[in-house]
Coordinates of C-alpha atoms in Angstrom, one line a residue:
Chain C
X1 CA -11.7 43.9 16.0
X2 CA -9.8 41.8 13.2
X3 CA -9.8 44.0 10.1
X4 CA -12.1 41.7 7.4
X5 CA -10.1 41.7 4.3
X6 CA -10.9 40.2 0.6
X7 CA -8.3 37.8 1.4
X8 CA -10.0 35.9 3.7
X9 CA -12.6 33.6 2.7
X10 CA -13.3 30.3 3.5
X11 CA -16.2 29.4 6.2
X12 CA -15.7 27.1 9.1
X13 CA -18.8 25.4 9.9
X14 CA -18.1 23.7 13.4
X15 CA -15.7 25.4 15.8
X16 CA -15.6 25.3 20.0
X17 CA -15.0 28.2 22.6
X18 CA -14.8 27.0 25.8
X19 CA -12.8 24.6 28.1
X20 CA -13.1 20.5 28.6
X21 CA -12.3 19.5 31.5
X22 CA -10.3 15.9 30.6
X23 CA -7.7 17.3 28.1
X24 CA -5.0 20.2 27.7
X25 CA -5.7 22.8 25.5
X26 CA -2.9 24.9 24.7
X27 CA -4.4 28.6 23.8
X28 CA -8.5 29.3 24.3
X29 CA -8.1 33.1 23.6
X30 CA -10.0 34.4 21.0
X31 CA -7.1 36.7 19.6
X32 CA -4.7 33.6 19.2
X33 CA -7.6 32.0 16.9
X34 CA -8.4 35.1 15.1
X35 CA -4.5 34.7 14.2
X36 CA -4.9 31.5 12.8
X37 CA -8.5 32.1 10.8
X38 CA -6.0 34.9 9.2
X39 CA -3.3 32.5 8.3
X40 CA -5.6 29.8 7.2
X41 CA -7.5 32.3 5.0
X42 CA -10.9 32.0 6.9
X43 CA -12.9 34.6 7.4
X44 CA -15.5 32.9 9.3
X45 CA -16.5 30.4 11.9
X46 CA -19.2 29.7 13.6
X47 CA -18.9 28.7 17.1
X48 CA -20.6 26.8 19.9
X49 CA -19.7 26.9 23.3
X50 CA -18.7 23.4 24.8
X51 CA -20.5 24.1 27.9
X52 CA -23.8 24.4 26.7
X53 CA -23.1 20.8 24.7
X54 CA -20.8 18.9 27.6
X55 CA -23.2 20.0 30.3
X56 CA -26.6 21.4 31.3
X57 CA -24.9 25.2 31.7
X58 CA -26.3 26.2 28.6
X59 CA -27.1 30.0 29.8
X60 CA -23.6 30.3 30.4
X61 CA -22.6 29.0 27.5
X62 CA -25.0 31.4 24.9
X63 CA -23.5 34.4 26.8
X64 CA -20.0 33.5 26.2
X65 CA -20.8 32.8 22.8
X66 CA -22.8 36.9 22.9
X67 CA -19.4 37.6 24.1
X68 CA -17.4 35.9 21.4
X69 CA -19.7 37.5 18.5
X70 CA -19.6 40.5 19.8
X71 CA -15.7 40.9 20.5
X72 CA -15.1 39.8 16.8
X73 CA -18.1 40.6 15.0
X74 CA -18.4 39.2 10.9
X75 CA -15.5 36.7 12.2
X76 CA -17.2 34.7 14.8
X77 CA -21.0 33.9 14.4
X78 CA -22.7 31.7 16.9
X79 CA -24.8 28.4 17.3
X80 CA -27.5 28.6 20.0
X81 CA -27.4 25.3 22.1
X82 CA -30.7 23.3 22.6
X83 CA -30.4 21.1 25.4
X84 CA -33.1 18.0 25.3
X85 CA -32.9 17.5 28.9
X86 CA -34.5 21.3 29.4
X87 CA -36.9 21.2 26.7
X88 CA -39.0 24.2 27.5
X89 CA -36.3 26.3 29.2
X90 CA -33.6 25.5 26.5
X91 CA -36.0 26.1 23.9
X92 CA -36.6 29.6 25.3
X93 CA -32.9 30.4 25.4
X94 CA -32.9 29.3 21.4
X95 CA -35.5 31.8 20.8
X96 CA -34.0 34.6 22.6
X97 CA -30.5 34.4 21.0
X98 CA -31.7 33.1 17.7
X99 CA -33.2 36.3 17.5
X100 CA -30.1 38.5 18.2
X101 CA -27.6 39.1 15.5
X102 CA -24.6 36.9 14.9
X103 CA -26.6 33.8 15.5
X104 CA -26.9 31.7 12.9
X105 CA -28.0 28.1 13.7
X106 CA -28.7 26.1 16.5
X107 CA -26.4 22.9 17.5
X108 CA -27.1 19.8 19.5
X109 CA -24.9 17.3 21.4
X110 CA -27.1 14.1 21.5
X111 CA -23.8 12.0 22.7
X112 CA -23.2 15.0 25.2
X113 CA -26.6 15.5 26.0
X114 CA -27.2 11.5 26.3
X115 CA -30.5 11.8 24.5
X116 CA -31.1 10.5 21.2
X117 CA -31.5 13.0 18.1
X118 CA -35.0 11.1 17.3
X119 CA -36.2 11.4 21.0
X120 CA -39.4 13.2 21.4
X121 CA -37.6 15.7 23.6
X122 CA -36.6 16.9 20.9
X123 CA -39.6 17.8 19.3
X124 CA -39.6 21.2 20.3
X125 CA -36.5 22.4 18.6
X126 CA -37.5 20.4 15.0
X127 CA -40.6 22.5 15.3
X128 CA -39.7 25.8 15.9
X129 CA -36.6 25.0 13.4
X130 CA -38.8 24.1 10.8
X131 CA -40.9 26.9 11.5
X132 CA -38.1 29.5 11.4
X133 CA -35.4 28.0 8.8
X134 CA -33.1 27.7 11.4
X135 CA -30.4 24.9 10.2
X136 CA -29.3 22.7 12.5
X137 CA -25.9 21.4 13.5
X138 CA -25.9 17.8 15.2
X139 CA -23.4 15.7 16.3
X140 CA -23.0 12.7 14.8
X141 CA -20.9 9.5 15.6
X142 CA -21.2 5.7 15.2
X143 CA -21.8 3.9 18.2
X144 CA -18.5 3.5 19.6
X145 CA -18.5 2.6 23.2
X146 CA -15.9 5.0 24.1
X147 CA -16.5 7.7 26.5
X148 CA -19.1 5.6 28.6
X149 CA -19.5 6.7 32.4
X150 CA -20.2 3.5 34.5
X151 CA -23.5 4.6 35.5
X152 CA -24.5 4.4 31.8
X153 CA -26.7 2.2 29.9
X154 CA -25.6 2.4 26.6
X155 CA -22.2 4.3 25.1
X156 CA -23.3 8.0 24.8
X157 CA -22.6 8.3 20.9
X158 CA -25.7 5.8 20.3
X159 CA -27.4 8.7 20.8
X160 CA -25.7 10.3 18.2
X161 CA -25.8 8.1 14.8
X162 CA -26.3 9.5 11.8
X163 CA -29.3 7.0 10.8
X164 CA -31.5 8.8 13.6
X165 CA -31.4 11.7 11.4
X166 CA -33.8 9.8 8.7
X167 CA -36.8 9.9 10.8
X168 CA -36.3 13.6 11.7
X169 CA -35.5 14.2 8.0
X170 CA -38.6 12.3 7.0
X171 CA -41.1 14.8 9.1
X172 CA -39.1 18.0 8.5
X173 CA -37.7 18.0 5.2
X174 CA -37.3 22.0 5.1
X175 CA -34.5 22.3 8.0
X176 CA -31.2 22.0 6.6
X177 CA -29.2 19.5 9.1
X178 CA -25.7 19.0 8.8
X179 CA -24.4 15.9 10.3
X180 CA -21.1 16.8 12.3
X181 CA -18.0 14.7 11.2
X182 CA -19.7 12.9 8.7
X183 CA -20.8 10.5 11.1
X184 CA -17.7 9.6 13.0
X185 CA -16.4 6.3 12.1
X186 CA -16.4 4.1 9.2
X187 CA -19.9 2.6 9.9
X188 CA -21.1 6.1 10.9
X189 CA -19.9 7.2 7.4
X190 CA -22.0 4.4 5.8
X191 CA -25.0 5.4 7.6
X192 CA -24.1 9.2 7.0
X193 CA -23.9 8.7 3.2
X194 CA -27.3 6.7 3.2
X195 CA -29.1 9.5 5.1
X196 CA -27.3 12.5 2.9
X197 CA -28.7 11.3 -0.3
X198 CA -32.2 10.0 0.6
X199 CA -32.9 14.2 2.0
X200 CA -32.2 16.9 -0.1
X201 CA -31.6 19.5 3.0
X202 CA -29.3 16.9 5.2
X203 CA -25.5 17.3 4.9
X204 CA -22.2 16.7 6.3
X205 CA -19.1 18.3 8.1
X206 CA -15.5 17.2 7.8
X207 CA -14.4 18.6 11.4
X208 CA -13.0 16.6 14.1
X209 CA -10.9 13.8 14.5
X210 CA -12.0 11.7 11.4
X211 CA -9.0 11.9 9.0
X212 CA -9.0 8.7 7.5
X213 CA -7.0 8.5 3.9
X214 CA -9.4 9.3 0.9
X215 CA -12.2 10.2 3.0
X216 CA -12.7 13.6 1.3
X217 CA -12.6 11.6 -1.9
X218 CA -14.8 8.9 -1.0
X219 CA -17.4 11.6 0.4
X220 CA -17.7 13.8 -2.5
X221 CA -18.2 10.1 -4.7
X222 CA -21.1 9.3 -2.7
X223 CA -22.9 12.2 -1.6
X224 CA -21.4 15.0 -4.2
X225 CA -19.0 18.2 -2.9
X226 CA -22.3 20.0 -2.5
X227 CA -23.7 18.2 0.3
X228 CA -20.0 18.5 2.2
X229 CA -18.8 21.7 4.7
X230 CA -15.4 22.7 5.9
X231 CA -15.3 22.3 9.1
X232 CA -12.4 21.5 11.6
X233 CA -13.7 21.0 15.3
X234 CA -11.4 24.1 16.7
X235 CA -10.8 24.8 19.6
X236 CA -9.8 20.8 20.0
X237 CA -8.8 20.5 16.8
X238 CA -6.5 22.2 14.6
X239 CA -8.2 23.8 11.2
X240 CA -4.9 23.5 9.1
X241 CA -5.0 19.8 8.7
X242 CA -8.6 19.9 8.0
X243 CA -8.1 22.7 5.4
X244 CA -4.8 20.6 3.9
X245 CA -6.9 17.7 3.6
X246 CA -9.4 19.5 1.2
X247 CA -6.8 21.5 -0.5
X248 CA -4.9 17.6 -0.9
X249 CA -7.7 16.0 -2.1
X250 CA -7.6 14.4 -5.0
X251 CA -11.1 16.8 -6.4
X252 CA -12.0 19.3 -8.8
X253 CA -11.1 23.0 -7.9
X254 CA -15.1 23.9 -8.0
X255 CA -15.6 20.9 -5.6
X256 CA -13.3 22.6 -2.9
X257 CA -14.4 25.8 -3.2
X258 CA -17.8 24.3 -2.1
X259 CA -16.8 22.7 0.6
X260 CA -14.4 25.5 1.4
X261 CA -17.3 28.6 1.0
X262 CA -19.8 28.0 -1.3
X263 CA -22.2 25.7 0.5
X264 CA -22.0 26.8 3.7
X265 CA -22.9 30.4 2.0
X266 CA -26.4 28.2 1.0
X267 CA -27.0 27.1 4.3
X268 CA -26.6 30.5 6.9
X269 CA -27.1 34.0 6.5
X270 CA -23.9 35.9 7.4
X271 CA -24.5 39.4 7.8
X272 CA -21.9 41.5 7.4
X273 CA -23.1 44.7 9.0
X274 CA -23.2 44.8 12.8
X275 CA -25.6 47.3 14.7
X276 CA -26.2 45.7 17.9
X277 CA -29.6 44.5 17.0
X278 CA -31.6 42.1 14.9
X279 CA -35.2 41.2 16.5
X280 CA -33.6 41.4 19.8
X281 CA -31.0 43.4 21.8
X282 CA -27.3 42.2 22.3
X283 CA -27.2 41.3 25.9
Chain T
X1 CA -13.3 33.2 -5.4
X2 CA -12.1 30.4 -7.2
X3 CA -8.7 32.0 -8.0
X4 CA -8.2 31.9 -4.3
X5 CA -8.9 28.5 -3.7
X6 CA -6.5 28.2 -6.3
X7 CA -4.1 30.1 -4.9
X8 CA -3.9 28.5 -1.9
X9 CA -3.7 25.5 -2.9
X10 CA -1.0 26.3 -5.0
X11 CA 0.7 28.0 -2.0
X12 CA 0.1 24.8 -0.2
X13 CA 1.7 22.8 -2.4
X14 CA 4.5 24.6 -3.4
X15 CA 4.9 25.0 0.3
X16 CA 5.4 21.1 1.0
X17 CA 8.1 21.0 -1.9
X18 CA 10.5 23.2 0.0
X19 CA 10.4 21.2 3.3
X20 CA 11.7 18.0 1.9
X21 CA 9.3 15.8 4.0
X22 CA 11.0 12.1 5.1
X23 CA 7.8 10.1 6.5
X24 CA 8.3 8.2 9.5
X25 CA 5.4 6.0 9.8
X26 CA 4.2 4.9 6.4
X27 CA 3.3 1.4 5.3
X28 CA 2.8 -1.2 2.8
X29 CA 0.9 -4.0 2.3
X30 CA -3.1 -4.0 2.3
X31 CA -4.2 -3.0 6.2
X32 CA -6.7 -5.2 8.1
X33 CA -9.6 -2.4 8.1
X34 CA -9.0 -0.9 4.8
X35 CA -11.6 1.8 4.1
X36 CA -12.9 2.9 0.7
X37 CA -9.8 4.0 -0.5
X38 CA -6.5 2.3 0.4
X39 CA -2.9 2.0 -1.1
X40 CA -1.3 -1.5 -0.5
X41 CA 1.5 -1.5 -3.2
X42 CA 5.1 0.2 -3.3
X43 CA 4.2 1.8 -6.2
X44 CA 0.5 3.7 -5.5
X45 CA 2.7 4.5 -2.4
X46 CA 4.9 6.3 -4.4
X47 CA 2.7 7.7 -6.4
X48 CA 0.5 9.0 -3.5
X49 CA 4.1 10.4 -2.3
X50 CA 5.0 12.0 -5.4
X51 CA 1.4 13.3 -5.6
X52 CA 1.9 14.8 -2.1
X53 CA 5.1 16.1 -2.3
X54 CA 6.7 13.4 0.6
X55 CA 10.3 12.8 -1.2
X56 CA 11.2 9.8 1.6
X57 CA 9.4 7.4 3.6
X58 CA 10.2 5.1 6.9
X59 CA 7.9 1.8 5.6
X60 CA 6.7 -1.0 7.5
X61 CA 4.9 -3.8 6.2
X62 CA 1.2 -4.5 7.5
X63 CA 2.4 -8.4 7.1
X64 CA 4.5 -7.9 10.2
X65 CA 2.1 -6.4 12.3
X66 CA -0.8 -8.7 11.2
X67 CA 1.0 -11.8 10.1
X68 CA 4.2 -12.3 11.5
X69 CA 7.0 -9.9 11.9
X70 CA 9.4 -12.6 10.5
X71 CA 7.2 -12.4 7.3
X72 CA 6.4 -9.3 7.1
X73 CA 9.9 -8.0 7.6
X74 CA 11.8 -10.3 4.8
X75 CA 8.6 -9.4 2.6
X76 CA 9.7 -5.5 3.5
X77 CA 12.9 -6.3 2.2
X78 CA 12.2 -7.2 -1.2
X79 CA 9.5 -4.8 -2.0
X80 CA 11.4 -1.8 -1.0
X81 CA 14.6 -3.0 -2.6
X82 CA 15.4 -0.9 -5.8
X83 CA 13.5 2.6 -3.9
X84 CA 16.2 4.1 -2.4
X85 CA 13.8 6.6 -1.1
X86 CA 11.6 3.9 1.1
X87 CA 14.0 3.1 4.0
X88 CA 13.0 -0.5 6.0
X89 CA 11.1 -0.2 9.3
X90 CA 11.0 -3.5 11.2
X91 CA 9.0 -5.2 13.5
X92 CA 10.8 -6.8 16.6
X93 CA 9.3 -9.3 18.9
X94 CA 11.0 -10.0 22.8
X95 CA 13.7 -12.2 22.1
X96 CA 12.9 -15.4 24.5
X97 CA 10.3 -17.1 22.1
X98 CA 13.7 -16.6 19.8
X99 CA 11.0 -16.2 16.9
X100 CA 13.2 -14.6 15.2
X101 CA 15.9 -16.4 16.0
X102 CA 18.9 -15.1 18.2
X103 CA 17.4 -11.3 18.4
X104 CA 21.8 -10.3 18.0
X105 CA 22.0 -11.9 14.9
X106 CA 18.7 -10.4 13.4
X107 CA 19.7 -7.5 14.5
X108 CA 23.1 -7.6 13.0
X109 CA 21.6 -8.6 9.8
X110 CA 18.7 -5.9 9.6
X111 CA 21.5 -3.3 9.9
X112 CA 23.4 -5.0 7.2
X113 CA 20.0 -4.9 5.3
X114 CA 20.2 -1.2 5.5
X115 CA 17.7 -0.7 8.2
X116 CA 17.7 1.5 10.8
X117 CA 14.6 1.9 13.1
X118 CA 12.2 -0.8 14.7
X119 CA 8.9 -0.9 15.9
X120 CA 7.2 -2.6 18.5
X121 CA 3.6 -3.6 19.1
X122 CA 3.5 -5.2 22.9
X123 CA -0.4 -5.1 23.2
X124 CA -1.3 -6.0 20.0
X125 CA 1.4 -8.7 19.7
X126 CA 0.5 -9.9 23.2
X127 CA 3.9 -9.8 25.3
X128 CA 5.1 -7.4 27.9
X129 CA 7.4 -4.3 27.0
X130 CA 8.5 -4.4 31.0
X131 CA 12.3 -4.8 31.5
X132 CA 12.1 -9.0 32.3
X133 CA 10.6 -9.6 29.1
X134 CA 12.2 -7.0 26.7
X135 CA 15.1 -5.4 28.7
X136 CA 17.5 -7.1 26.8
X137 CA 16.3 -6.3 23.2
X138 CA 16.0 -2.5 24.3
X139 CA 19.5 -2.8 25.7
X140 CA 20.6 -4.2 22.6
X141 CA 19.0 -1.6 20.5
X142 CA 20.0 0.9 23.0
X143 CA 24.0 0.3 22.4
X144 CA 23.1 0.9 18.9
X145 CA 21.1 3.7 19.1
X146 CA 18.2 2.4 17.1
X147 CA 15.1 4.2 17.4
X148 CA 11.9 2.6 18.7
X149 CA 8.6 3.4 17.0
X150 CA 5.9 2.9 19.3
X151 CA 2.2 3.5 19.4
X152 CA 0.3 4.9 22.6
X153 CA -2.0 2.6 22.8
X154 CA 0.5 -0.5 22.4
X155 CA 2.0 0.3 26.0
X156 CA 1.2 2.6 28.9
X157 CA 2.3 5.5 30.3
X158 CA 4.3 4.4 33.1
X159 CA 6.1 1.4 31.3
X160 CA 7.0 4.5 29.0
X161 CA 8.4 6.3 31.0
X162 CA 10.3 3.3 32.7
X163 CA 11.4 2.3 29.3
X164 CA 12.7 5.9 28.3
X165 CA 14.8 6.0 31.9
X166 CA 16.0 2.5 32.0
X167 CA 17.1 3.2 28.4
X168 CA 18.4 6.8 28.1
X169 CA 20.3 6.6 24.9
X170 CA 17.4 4.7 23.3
X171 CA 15.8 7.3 21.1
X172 CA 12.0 6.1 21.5
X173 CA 9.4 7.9 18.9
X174 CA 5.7 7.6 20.5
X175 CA 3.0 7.4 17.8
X176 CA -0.8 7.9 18.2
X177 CA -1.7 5.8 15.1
X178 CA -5.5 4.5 16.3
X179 CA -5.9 7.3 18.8
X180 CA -6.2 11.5 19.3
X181 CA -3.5 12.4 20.3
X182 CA -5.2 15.4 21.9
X183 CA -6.3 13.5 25.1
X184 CA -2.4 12.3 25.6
X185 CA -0.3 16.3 26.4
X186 CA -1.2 15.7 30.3
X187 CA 0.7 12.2 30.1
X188 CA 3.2 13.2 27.3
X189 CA 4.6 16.8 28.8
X190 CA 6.3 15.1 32.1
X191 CA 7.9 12.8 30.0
X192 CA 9.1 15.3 27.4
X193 CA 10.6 17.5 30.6
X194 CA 11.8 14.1 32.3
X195 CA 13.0 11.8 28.9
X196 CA 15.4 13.5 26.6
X197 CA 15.4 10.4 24.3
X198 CA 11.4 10.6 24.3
X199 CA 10.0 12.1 20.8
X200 CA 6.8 12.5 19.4
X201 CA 5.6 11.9 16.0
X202 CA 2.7 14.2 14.0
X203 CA -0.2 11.7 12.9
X204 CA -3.0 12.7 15.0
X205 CA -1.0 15.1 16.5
X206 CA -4.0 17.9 15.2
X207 CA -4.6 19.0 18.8
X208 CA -5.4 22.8 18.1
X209 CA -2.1 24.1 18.5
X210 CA -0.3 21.4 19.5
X211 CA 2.6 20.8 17.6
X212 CA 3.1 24.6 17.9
X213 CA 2.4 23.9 21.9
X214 CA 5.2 21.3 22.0
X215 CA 8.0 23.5 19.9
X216 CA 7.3 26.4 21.9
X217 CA 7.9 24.4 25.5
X218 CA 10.8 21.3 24.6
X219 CA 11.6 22.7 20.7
X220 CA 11.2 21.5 17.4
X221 CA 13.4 18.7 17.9
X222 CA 11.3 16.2 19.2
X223 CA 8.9 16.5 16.8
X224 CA 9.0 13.8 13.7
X225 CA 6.8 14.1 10.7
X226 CA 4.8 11.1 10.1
X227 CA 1.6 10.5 8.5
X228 CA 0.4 7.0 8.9
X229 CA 0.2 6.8 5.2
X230 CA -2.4 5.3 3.6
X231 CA -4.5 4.6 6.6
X232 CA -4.8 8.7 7.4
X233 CA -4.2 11.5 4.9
X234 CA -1.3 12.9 4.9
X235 CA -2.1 16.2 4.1
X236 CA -3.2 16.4 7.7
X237 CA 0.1 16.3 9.0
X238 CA 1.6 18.2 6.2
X239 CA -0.1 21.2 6.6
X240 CA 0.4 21.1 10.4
X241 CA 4.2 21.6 9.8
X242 CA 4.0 24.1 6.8
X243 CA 1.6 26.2 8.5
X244 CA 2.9 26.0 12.1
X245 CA 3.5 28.8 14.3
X246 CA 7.7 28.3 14.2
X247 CA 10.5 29.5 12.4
X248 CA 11.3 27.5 8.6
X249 CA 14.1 26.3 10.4
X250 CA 12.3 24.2 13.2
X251 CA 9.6 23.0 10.2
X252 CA 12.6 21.7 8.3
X253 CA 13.8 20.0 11.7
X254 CA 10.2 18.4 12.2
X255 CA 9.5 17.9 7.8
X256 CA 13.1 16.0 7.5
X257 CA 16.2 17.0 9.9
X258 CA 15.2 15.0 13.3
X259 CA 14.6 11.6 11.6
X260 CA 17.8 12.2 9.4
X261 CA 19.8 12.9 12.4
X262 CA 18.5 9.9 14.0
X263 CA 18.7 7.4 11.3
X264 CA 22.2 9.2 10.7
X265 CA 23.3 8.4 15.0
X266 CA 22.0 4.5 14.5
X267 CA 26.0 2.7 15.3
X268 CA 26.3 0.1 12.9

């Protein structure tokens, strides 16, 4: 286990483990990302396994993520994976490692999952989030028609758009949801922003491949720094030119430290003391 | 806490001082899809460089590639003139159409101009990059050594690779501008092992370990720093190089040295 030091501290919201299948990815090992959270100064991330969002393997997926917490426990927490296309099963799953330590939220792939974030398949999860405080980490995107299989009606990141979140929102203004990538694209951002600052509990990440000049800027204009998380999309992206973005932008000092640590502090509950149990045995 | 926010961005930035950075892919003029926050003249350019610590900067003009090269290249000209630190970036077209007149003489006199690299847009600007359409411009630029900017998505992977081999002394810089450059390694590594004049430049290049990936396997020098400046932040591909997994010497070869070295080989 990676020795926690005061050093370290800046949170990474929205991070991989796991493989994909259609690109090369140089190093999956845990100990080679542990060396970079060190470098980059960041003491946390918190992790979901691409499996469990890429396909319907989501029991494999929450034990590799068990694995993950469990190898570098305080540096890696986890997101359980709902899958819409297994309601009840999924939803089961949640429960189960929700209620082990380490796990801290749950995330959801609409664009993977090719079901829309308003769909009442969803249902379940908004419930028993809403229920539980369990924040939520969806995917969003603009509707891009990249990445469409030829057996598909529509491109899978309609599913995705950050103005399905609204509705949600609307019926469930206790969850905290952070929109992933702050929406994708430029329209995506435009719908982001609107949704951000109509809900008091509905933010934004910076991870992924959106690293369009000013965008950090533009962001903490329109929405405030509080409603923005660091997060950099590891293991396909790299976290040092997401954390040189923030530490370039042209903001106030108290600005990236919220982004950096601060809100995502307000959001989870990182416990820092590991015994192998919460509600529910490690497994 | 905030002491160390501080502190690393202090560290950050004193970092990118130290590395002398030389951009290779920045630009001027406003761009076609300009977000909420562009930079369209030579000096918020400037200023953004200064800002970022970026002392030099390969510039094309957004004319050439939306307009006309012919425009946008003579507009280049006298907008960087006076800056010794923005260094010309041109836009070629394939020399039958003669839109630029004889492509030898506009050659000739864009060296005299003082510039020493080229880019080419073949799918954007609607013409083929295959040998019977631009075989004699690359052979011209070839015997000259002037390098080739070119974008991913502006060509394929096999005309690439035909253009690297059919050229060998053409030093040809792929660029991943409106792309991830993630989804490209399977493609890119052959041609790195089979092209010696193939590099790659960083802008989107933030494949989780990546540019490390790339040094460890072909070296730091076929890496060139570039940033796509002001369409992406450049921080992005700063802090790529300051904080990569390689020695100060191969960050100063991808920050500055490899585009010196090949602006410096360009036979006048």
């Amino acid at each position: 286990m990676s020795a926690i030091n005061d050093d370290l501290f800046i949170v990474d919201a929205h991070i991989h483990i796991g493989y994909m299948a259609n690109f090369y990815m140089p190093d999956n090992s845990l100990d080679k990302m542990i060396k970079i959270m060190d470098k980059c100064k960041i003491e946390i991330v918190c992790a979901s396994h691409i499996a469990g969002l890429m396909t319907h393997h989501y029991e494999y997926a929450h034990s590799e993520t068990m694995k993950a917490i469990k190898t570098f426990p305080g540096r890696i927490y986890g997101y359980a994976i709902f899958d819409p296309i297994f309601p009840e099963k999924s939803l089961d799953i949640v429960k189960r490692y929700m209620d082990m330590e380490g796990f801290i939220g749950v995330k959801i792939h609409p664009a993977g999952h090719r079901y829309p974030i308003d769909g009442k398949y969803y249902q379940p999860l908004w419930e028993y989030a809403s229920e539980n405080k369990v924040p939520i980490l969806t995917h969003t995107w603009d509707a891009t028609p990249q990445n469409t299989y030829p057996y598909e009606l529509v491109p899978p990141q309609v599913n995705a758009q950050p103005k399905l979140v609204d509705s949600v929102a609307i019926r469930y203004p206790n969850i905290k949801i952070i929109m992933a990538h702050s929406g994708g694209h430029y329209n995506g951002h435009l719908q982001a922003i609107e949704v951000v600052n109509k809900h008091q509990n509905v933010f934004v990440d910076i991870a992924g491949e959106p690293i369009g000049f000013g965008l950090i800027e533009w962001f903490v204009k329109e929405v405030g720094a509080q409603k923005i998380l660091y997060g950099s999309d590891l293991n396909w992206l790299d976290p040092r030119a997401h954390i040189g973005r923030v530490l370039g932008a042209r903001i106030e000092l108290e600005e990236k430290e919220k982004i950096l640590l601060k809100n995502a502090h307000s959001i989870f509950c990182f416990k820092k003391s590991f015994t192998g149990k919460k509600g529910g045995e490690w497994v | 806490m905030k002491s160390k926010v501080k502190d690393l961005e202090k560290k950050f930035k004193e970092n990118i001082k130290s590395f002398n950075f030389f951009d290779s892919n920045c630009w001027i003029g406003r761009p076609n899809n300009p977000g909420p926050f562009y930079l369209g003249e030579v000096d918020e350019i400037k200023e953004y460089m200064s800002y970022c610590g970026i002392e030099k900067a390969l510039v094309s003009h957004t004319l050439a590639r939306f307009s006309h090269p012919k425009v946008g290249n003579e507009l280049l000209l006298k907008e960087i003139e006076g800056h010794p630190d923005l260094l010309g970036c041109f836009i070629l077209l394939p020399p039958s159409n003669q839109e630029l007149g004889l492509i030898n003489n506009y050659i000739k006199n864009m060296l005299k101009s003082g510039v020493k690299a080229v880019r080419l847009f073949p799918n954007s600007h609607n013409y083929s990059l295959k040998e019977y359409s631009c075989g004699d411009l690359l052979a011209k630029l070839e015997k000259r050594k002037i390098p080739v900017f070119i974008w991913s998505r502006e060509t394929d992977w096999n005309t690439l690779y035909e253009m690297c081999t059919n050229h060998p002394k053409l030093p040809v810089v792929l660029e991943q501008c409106d792309e991830e450059a993630y989804w490209n390694l399977r493609y890119q590594f052959p041609l790195f092992e089979k092209c010696e004049n193939l590099f790659v430049e960083t802008n989107k290049g933030h494949l989780y370990l990546g540019i490390d990936d790339i040094v460890s396997r072909f070296g730091a020098d076929r890496i060139i720093f570039g940033t796509h400046m002001p369409v992406d932040d450049p921080h992005a591909s700063v802090m790529l190089v300051t904080a990569g997994e390689f020695s100060d010497k191969e960050k100063h070869k991808i920050a500055h040295q490899n585009l010196e070295n090949l602006l410096e080989g360009v036979q006048i």
